[in-house]
Coordinates of C-alpha atoms in Angstrom, one line a residue:
M1112 CA -37.1 -199.6 -11.6
N1113 CA -40.7 -198.4 -12.3
P1114 CA -41.1 -195.5 -14.9
S1115 CA -41.8 -192.9 -12.2
A1116 CA -38.7 -193.8 -10.3
A1117 CA -36.6 -193.7 -13.5
R1118 CA -38.1 -190.3 -14.4
A1119 CA -37.3 -189.0 -10.8
S1120 CA -33.7 -190.4 -11.1
V1121 CA -33.2 -188.5 -14.5
V1122 CA -34.6 -185.3 -13.0
S1123 CA -32.3 -185.6 -10.0
D1124 CA -29.2 -186.3 -12.0
S1125 CA -30.1 -183.3 -14.4
S1126 CA -30.6 -181.0 -11.3
S1127 CA -27.3 -182.1 -9.8
V1128 CA -25.3 -181.2 -13.0
A1129 CA -27.4 -178.1 -13.8
W1130 CA -26.2 -176.3 -10.7
P1131 CA -22.5 -176.6 -11.1
L1132 CA -22.8 -176.0 -14.9
G1133 CA -24.7 -172.7 -14.1
C1134 CA -22.1 -171.8 -11.5
L1135 CA -19.3 -172.3 -14.0
L1136 CA -21.1 -170.5 -16.9
A1137 CA -21.8 -167.6 -14.5
S1138 CA -18.2 -167.6 -13.3
L1139 CA -17.0 -167.1 -17.0
L1140 CA -19.5 -164.3 -17.8
S1141 CA -18.6 -162.5 -14.5
Q1142 CA -15.0 -162.8 -15.1
Y1143 CA -14.8 -161.0 -18.3
V1144 CA -17.5 -158.4 -17.6
G1145 CA -15.3 -157.5 -14.7
A1146 CA -12.2 -157.3 -16.9
A1147 CA -14.1 -155.0 -19.4
S1148 CA -15.1 -152.8 -16.5
A1149 CA -11.6 -152.7 -15.2
K1150 CA -10.2 -151.2 -18.6
G1151 CA -12.1 -148.1 -17.7
L1152 CA -9.9 -147.6 -14.7
F1153 CA -6.5 -148.0 -16.4
P1154 CA -6.3 -144.4 -17.4
L1155 CA -6.9 -143.3 -13.9
V1156 CA -4.8 -145.6 -11.8
G1157 CA -3.0 -148.0 -14.3
A1158 CA -2.9 -151.7 -14.3
E1159 CA -1.1 -151.9 -10.9
G1160 CA -3.8 -149.7 -9.4
V1161 CA -6.6 -151.7 -10.7
T1162 CA -4.9 -155.0 -9.7
A1163 CA -4.5 -153.6 -6.2
L1164 CA -8.2 -152.6 -6.0
R1165 CA -9.4 -156.0 -7.5
V1166 CA -7.2 -158.2 -5.4
S1167 CA -7.4 -156.3 -2.0
I1168 CA -11.3 -155.8 -2.0
A1169 CA -11.8 -159.4 -3.2
A1170 CA -9.7 -160.4 -0.2
V1171 CA -11.8 -158.6 2.3
I1172 CA -15.0 -160.0 0.7
L1173 CA -13.7 -163.5 0.6
M1174 CA -12.5 -163.4 4.1
A1175 CA -15.8 -162.0 5.4
V1176 CA -17.9 -164.6 3.5
W1177 CA -15.8 -167.7 4.1
R1178 CA -14.2 -166.8 7.4
P1179 CA -11.3 -169.1 6.9
W1180 CA -9.7 -168.5 10.2
R1181 CA -12.3 -170.6 11.9
T1182 CA -10.2 -173.6 10.5
W1183 CA -6.5 -172.6 10.1
P1184 CA -4.7 -174.5 7.4
G1185 CA -2.1 -177.0 8.6
R1186 CA 1.6 -176.2 8.4
R1187 CA 2.0 -178.5 5.4
A1188 CA -0.6 -176.5 3.4
L1189 CA 1.1 -173.0 4.1
P1190 CA 3.7 -173.3 1.3
D1191 CA 1.1 -174.4 -1.3
L1192 CA -1.2 -171.6 -0.3
I1193 CA 1.5 -168.9 -0.4
A1194 CA 2.7 -170.0 -3.8
Y1195 CA -1.0 -170.3 -5.0
G1196 CA -1.6 -166.6 -3.7
A1197 CA 1.6 -165.4 -5.4
M1198 CA 0.6 -166.9 -8.6
L1199 CA -2.8 -165.4 -8.2
G1200 CA -1.6 -162.0 -7.7
L1201 CA 1.2 -162.0 -10.5
M1202 CA -1.5 -163.6 -13.0
N1203 CA -3.8 -160.7 -12.4
L1204 CA -1.1 -158.1 -12.7
C1205 CA 0.3 -159.6 -15.9
I1206 CA -3.1 -159.9 -17.7
Y1207 CA -4.2 -156.4 -16.7
Q1208 CA -1.0 -155.0 -18.1
A1209 CA -1.8 -157.1 -21.3
M1210 CA -5.4 -156.0 -21.5
A1211 CA -4.2 -152.3 -21.1
R1212 CA -2.5 -152.8 -24.5
I1213 CA -4.3 -155.4 -26.6
P1214 CA -7.9 -156.6 -26.8
I1215 CA -9.4 -158.7 -24.1
G1216 CA -10.0 -161.7 -26.3
V1217 CA -6.5 -161.8 -27.6
A1218 CA -5.0 -161.4 -24.2
I1219 CA -6.9 -164.4 -22.8
A1220 CA -6.3 -166.6 -26.0
I1221 CA -2.6 -166.2 -25.3
E1222 CA -3.0 -166.7 -21.5
V1223 CA -4.8 -169.9 -21.8
T1224 CA -1.9 -171.5 -23.6
G1225 CA -0.1 -171.7 -20.2
P1226 CA -2.5 -174.4 -18.6
L1227 CA -3.1 -176.0 -22.0
A1228 CA 0.7 -176.5 -22.2
V1229 CA 0.6 -178.0 -18.7
A1230 CA -2.3 -180.3 -19.7
L1231 CA -0.4 -181.6 -22.7
F1232 CA 3.0 -181.7 -21.1
G1233 CA 4.3 -185.2 -20.9
S1234 CA 1.5 -186.7 -22.7
R1235 CA 2.2 -189.8 -24.6
R1236 CA -1.1 -190.0 -26.6
P1237 CA -0.5 -189.4 -30.4
R1238 CA -3.9 -187.5 -30.7
D1239 CA -2.5 -184.7 -28.3
V1240 CA 0.0 -183.7 -31.0
L1241 CA -3.1 -182.5 -32.8
W1242 CA -4.0 -180.1 -30.0
V1243 CA -0.4 -178.8 -29.9
V1244 CA -0.5 -178.1 -33.6
L1245 CA -3.8 -176.4 -33.4
A1246 CA -2.8 -174.4 -30.5
V1247 CA 0.5 -173.2 -32.3
A1248 CA -1.6 -172.5 -35.5
G1249 CA -3.8 -170.2 -33.4
L1250 CA -0.6 -168.4 -31.9
L1251 CA 1.3 -167.8 -35.0
P1252 CA -1.2 -165.3 -36.6
L1253 CA -1.0 -163.1 -33.5
L1254 CA 2.7 -162.7 -33.4
P1255 CA 3.4 -159.1 -34.4
V1256 CA 5.8 -160.0 -37.1
R1257 CA 6.7 -156.7 -38.8
G1258 CA 3.5 -155.2 -37.1
A1259 CA 1.2 -157.4 -39.4
T1260 CA -1.3 -157.9 -36.6
G1261 CA -1.4 -154.3 -35.3
L1262 CA -1.1 -155.7 -31.8
D1263 CA 1.2 -154.2 -29.2
P1264 CA 4.3 -156.5 -28.7
V1265 CA 4.7 -155.4 -25.1
G1266 CA 1.1 -156.5 -24.6
M1267 CA 1.8 -159.7 -26.1
V1268 CA 4.7 -160.3 -23.8
W1269 CA 2.5 -159.4 -20.8
A1270 CA -0.1 -161.9 -21.9
A1271 CA 2.7 -164.6 -22.3
A1272 CA 3.8 -163.9 -18.6
A1273 CA 0.2 -164.3 -17.5
A1274 CA 0.2 -167.6 -19.2
A1275 CA 3.3 -168.8 -17.4
C1276 CA 1.7 -167.6 -14.1
W1277 CA -1.6 -169.4 -14.8
A1278 CA 0.4 -172.6 -15.5
L1279 CA 2.0 -172.3 -12.0
Y1280 CA -1.3 -171.6 -10.6
I1281 CA -2.5 -175.0 -11.7
V1282 CA 0.2 -176.8 -9.8
F1283 CA -0.5 -175.1 -6.5
G1284 CA -4.0 -174.6 -7.0
K1285 CA -4.8 -178.2 -7.2
R1286 CA -3.2 -178.8 -3.9
A1287 CA -4.8 -175.7 -2.2
S1288 CA -8.4 -176.7 -3.5
A1289 CA -8.3 -179.5 -1.2
L1290 CA -9.2 -177.0 1.6
P1291 CA -12.9 -176.9 2.4
G1292 CA -15.4 -174.3 1.1
G1293 CA -13.7 -171.2 -0.3
Q1294 CA -10.9 -171.2 2.1
A1295 CA -8.3 -171.6 -0.5
A1296 CA -9.6 -168.6 -2.6
A1297 CA -9.9 -166.5 0.6
W1298 CA -6.3 -167.2 1.9
G1299 CA -4.8 -167.0 -1.7
M1300 CA -6.4 -163.6 -2.3
L1301 CA -5.0 -162.4 1.0
V1302 CA -1.5 -163.5 0.0
A1303 CA -1.9 -161.7 -3.2
T1304 CA -2.8 -158.5 -1.6
T1305 CA 0.5 -158.4 0.3
F1306 CA 2.4 -157.3 -2.7
T1307 CA -0.2 -156.1 -5.2
L1308 CA -1.5 -153.4 -2.8
P1309 CA 1.8 -151.8 -2.3
L1310 CA 2.6 -151.7 -6.0
G1311 CA -0.8 -150.2 -6.7
V1312 CA -0.3 -147.4 -4.0
A1313 CA 3.1 -146.7 -5.4
Q1314 CA 1.6 -146.3 -9.0
A1315 CA -1.6 -144.4 -8.2
G1316 CA -1.3 -143.0 -4.7
S1317 CA -4.3 -141.3 -3.3
A1318 CA -6.2 -141.7 -6.7
L1319 CA -7.2 -145.3 -5.5
L1320 CA -9.4 -143.5 -2.7
A1321 CA -11.5 -141.5 -5.1
P1322 CA -15.0 -142.5 -4.6
G1323 CA -15.7 -143.3 -8.4
V1324 CA -12.6 -145.3 -8.5
L1325 CA -13.3 -147.3 -5.3
L1326 CA -16.9 -148.0 -6.4
T1327 CA -15.7 -149.3 -9.8
G1328 CA -13.0 -151.2 -7.9
L1329 CA -15.6 -152.7 -5.7
A1330 CA -17.5 -153.9 -8.9
V1331 CA -14.4 -155.2 -10.6
A1332 CA -13.4 -157.1 -7.5
V1333 CA -16.9 -158.8 -7.1
L1334 CA -17.2 -159.6 -10.7
S1335 CA -13.6 -160.6 -11.5
S1336 CA -12.5 -162.3 -8.3
A1337 CA -14.9 -162.9 -5.4
A1338 CA -17.7 -164.3 -7.5
P1339 CA -15.8 -166.3 -10.1
Y1340 CA -13.4 -168.0 -7.9
S1341 CA -16.0 -169.0 -5.3
L1342 CA -18.4 -170.3 -8.1
E1343 CA -15.5 -172.2 -9.6
M1344 CA -14.8 -173.9 -6.2
V1345 CA -18.4 -175.2 -6.2
A1346 CA -18.4 -176.1 -9.8
L1347 CA -15.1 -178.2 -9.8
R1348 CA -16.2 -180.4 -6.9
R1349 CA -19.2 -181.5 -8.7
L1350 CA -18.2 -181.7 -12.4
P1351 CA -16.1 -184.2 -14.1
R1352 CA -12.7 -182.7 -15.1
H1353 CA -13.5 -183.1 -18.8
V1354 CA -16.8 -181.2 -18.6
F1355 CA -15.2 -178.5 -16.4
G1356 CA -12.3 -178.1 -18.9
L1357 CA -14.5 -178.2 -21.9
L1358 CA -16.5 -175.3 -20.7
V1359 CA -13.5 -173.2 -19.5
S1360 CA -11.8 -173.8 -22.9
A1361 CA -14.4 -171.3 -24.1
S1362 CA -12.9 -168.4 -22.1
P1363 CA -11.1 -166.6 -25.0
A1364 CA -14.3 -166.6 -27.0
V1365 CA -16.3 -165.4 -24.1
A1366 CA -13.9 -162.6 -23.4
A1367 CA -13.8 -161.6 -27.1
L1368 CA -17.6 -161.3 -27.1
V1369 CA -17.6 -159.4 -23.9
G1370 CA -14.9 -157.0 -25.2
F1371 CA -17.0 -156.4 -28.4
F1372 CA -20.3 -155.6 -26.6
M1373 CA -18.9 -153.7 -23.8
L1374 CA -15.9 -152.0 -25.2
G1375 CA -16.4 -152.0 -29.1
E1376 CA -13.2 -154.1 -29.5
R1377 CA -13.6 -155.5 -33.1
L1378 CA -11.2 -158.3 -34.0
S1379 CA -10.1 -159.1 -37.5
A1380 CA -11.2 -162.4 -39.2
L1381 CA -7.7 -163.7 -38.6
Q1382 CA -7.7 -162.9 -34.8
W1383 CA -11.1 -164.6 -34.6
A1384 CA -9.8 -167.8 -36.3
A1385 CA -6.8 -167.7 -34.1
I1386 CA -8.9 -167.6 -31.0
A1387 CA -11.0 -170.5 -32.5
C1388 CA -7.8 -172.5 -32.9
V1389 CA -7.0 -171.9 -29.2
V1390 CA -10.4 -172.8 -28.0
G1391 CA -10.5 -175.9 -30.2
A1392 CA -7.0 -177.0 -28.9
S1393 CA -8.3 -176.6 -25.2
A1394 CA -11.5 -178.2 -25.8
G1395 CA -9.9 -181.2 -27.5
S1396 CA -7.4 -181.6 -24.7
A1397 CA -10.2 -181.5 -21.9
L1398 CA -12.2 -183.9 -23.8
G1399 CA -9.3 -186.3 -24.3
A1400 CA -8.2 -186.1 -20.6
P1401 CA -8.3 -189.3 -18.6
A1402 CA -11.7 -189.8 -16.7
P1403 CA -10.4 -190.4 -13.2
A1404 CA -8.6 -187.0 -12.1
A1405 CA -8.3 -185.1 -8.9
T1406 CA -10.3 -181.8 -8.4
A1407 CA -8.4 -178.8 -9.4
T1408 CA -8.9 -175.1 -9.9
R1409 CA -10.1 -173.6 -13.1
A1410 CA -6.6 -173.6 -14.4
D1411 CA -6.9 -177.3 -15.4
N1412 CA -7.6 -176.0 -18.9
R1413 CA -8.1 -172.3 -18.5

């Protein structure tokens, strides 16, 4: 190959990688800017109301953008889509309940241990023991033993529930992501709406229709659901699993930084160290994952 052709090939490869990388980074930032915006609504409509707004508005947007009804999913895909949507809705509800009580960065650090456990489950590689130990080392300082951390125990429980939902989201999200385009995200969000919207109405009632609440809810839906889930579907089809997982492993750190700059959430040095341990465990697991892997949702290592 002549030098010009070689340079052209390098540029082409760089461009093909830059686009999905940019999509994934934009997804991470958008996700947690949306989460920080959502916290401003908690005093007005509660975590249930914010979840209802986020999920239902995102469902409308995704259905309008992707128009998934043009190609209906087969009967065999329905159970996976329903389970995927159910876990999506529950995960959002649980993490908002956690964020209402503890800092965003801490909540996400706990939440990511769910998919990390799935990634490491059943592994026979000795080095994966290191990532388990590192993750546990990160979680131990966060435990509210005798109130030493100053964290709300109920918020910690909700974050742990979100971790469990995210772990299950992986299982069904891998199968659902086989659908073309953003169909999985659209159908999944619609399923999630079927139970999160009634819960939100029961909690907040007509307050959900206040103009200011609706406007903020729209921003949260776009930033936290419609944009990130669509961007991830683009990225995960073009990035190797280990690269995808490595970038997503930074989620707790990104969330903590957004919480600091937007909400003034100041974490202690011990909490930052705990987040670093969880990020390190997730990154190590992602880098050590086998090269040939099927496409999956962000929950591969989220």
